[in-house]
Short mmCIF file of C-alpha atoms in Angstrom, two decimals:
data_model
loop_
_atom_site.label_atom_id
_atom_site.label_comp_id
_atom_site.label_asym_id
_atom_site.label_seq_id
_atom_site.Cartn_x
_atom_site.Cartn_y
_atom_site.Cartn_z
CA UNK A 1 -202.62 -64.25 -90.57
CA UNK A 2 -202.85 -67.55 -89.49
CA UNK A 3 -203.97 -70.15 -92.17
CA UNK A 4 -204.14 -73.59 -91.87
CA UNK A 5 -204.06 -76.36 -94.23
CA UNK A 6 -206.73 -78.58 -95.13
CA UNK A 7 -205.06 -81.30 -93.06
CA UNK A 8 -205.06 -78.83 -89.89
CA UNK A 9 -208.73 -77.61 -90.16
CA UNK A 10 -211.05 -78.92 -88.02
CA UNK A 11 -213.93 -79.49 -89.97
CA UNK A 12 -216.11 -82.32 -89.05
CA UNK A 13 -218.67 -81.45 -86.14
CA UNK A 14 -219.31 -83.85 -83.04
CA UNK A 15 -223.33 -83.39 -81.57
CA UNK A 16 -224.41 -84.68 -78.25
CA UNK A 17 -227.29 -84.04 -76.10
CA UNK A 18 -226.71 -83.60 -72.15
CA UNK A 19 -229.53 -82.54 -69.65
CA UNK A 20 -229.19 -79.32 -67.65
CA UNK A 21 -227.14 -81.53 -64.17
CA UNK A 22 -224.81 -83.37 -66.92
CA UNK A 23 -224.00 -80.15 -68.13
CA UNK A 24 -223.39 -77.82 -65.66
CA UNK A 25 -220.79 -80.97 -64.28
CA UNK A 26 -219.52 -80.93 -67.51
CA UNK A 27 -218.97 -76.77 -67.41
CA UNK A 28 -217.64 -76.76 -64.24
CA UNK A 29 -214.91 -79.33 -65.13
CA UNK A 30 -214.04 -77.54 -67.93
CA UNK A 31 -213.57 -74.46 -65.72
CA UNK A 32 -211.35 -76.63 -63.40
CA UNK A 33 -209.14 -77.81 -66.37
CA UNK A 34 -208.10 -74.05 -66.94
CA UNK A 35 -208.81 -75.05 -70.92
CA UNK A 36 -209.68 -71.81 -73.13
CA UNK A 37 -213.41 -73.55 -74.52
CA UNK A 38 -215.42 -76.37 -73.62
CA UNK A 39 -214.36 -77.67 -77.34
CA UNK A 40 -210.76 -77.72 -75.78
CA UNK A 41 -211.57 -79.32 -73.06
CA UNK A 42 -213.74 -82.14 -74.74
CA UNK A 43 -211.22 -82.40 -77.56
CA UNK A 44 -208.28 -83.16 -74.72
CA UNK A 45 -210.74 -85.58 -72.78
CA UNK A 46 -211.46 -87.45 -75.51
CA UNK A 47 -208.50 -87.55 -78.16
CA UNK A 48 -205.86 -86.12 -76.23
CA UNK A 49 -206.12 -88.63 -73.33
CA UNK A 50 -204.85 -92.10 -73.84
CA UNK A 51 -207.18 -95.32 -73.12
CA UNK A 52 -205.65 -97.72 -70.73
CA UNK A 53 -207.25 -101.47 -70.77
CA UNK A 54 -206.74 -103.53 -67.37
CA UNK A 55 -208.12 -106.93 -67.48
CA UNK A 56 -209.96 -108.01 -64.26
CA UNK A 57 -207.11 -110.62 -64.34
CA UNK A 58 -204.69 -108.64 -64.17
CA UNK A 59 -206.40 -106.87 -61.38
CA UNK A 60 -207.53 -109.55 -59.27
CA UNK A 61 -204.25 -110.37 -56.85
CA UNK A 62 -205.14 -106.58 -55.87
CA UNK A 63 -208.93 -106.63 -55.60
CA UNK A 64 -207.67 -109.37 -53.43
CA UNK A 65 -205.33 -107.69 -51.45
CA UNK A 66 -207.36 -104.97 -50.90
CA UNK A 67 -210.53 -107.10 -50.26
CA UNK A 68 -208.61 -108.59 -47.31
CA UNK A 69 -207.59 -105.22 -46.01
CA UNK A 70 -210.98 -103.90 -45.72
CA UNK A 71 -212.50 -107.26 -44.53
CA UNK A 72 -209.91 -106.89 -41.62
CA UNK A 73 -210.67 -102.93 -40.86
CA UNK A 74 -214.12 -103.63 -40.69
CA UNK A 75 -213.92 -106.36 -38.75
CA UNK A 76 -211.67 -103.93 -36.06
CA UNK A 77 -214.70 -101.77 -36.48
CA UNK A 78 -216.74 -104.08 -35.59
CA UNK A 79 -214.90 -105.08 -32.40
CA UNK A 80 -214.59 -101.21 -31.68
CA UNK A 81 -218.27 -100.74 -31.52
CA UNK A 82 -219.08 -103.68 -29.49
CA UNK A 83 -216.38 -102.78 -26.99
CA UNK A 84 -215.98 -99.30 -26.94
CA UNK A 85 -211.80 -100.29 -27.59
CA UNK A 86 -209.77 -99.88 -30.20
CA UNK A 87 -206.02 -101.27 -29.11
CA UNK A 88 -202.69 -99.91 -30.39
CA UNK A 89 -202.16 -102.74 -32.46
CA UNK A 90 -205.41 -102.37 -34.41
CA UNK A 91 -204.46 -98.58 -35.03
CA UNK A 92 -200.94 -100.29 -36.28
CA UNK A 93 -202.83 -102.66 -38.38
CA UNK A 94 -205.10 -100.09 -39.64
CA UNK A 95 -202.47 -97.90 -40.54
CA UNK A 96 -200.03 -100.47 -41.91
CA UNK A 97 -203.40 -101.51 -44.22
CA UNK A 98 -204.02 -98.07 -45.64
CA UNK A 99 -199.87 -97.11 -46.74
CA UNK A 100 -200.49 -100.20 -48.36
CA UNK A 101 -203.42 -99.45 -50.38
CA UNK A 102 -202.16 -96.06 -50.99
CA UNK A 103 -198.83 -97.42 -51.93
CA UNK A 104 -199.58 -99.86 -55.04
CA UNK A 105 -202.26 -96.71 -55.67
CA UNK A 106 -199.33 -94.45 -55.69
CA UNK A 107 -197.79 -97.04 -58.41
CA UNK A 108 -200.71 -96.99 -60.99
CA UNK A 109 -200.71 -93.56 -60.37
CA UNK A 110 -196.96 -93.06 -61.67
CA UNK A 111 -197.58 -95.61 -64.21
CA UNK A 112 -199.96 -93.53 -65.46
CA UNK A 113 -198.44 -90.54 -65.16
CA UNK A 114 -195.66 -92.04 -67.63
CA UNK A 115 -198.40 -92.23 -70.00
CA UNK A 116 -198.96 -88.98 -70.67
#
């Protein structure tokens, strides 16, 4: 038999109200996570997962960098549907643009990663 101590028994009780949409998302997540009970799952998604602060300074030389990026693909877009072109080079900047938002995404991605 498997007895725990006082220290290991959960015994306080957390209450929320959802409505039937926030719910259902909430089920079917919980089904995706391969967890045994929604109380697993919630537990893990709310204890079990570390809470990462990022200041919008800290931030801001890659909102910038990625502002840029965009600004530039859109403005090939917009150039594409006036003109009914698109030139090799704008594919080449295009594609050059989106390794390098996947890139530094790729980098909080392992730095997060290293978190857990």
């Amino acid at each position: 038999m498997n007895v725990k101590s006082d220290e290991e028994r959960k015994s306080k009780v957390l209450k929320f109200r959802l409505n039937d949409r926030e719910f259902a998302k909430l089920k079917q997540y919980r089904e995706e996570s391969g967890l045994r009970s929604m109380s697993e799952y919630i537990y893990n998604s709310i204890l079990a997962t570390p809470i990462i602060e990022i200041t919008d300074e800290e931030l801001a030389p890659e909102k910038a960098r990625f502002k840029e990026i965009a600004d530039r693909i859109n403005s090939i877009a917009i150039q594409v549907n006036q003109t009914g072109n698109i030139y090799p080079e704008d594919m080449q900047e295009i594609q050059q643009g989106v390794e390098e938002i996947s890139a530094r995404l790729a980098e909080y991605q392992s730095k997060l990663e290293r978190l857990l």
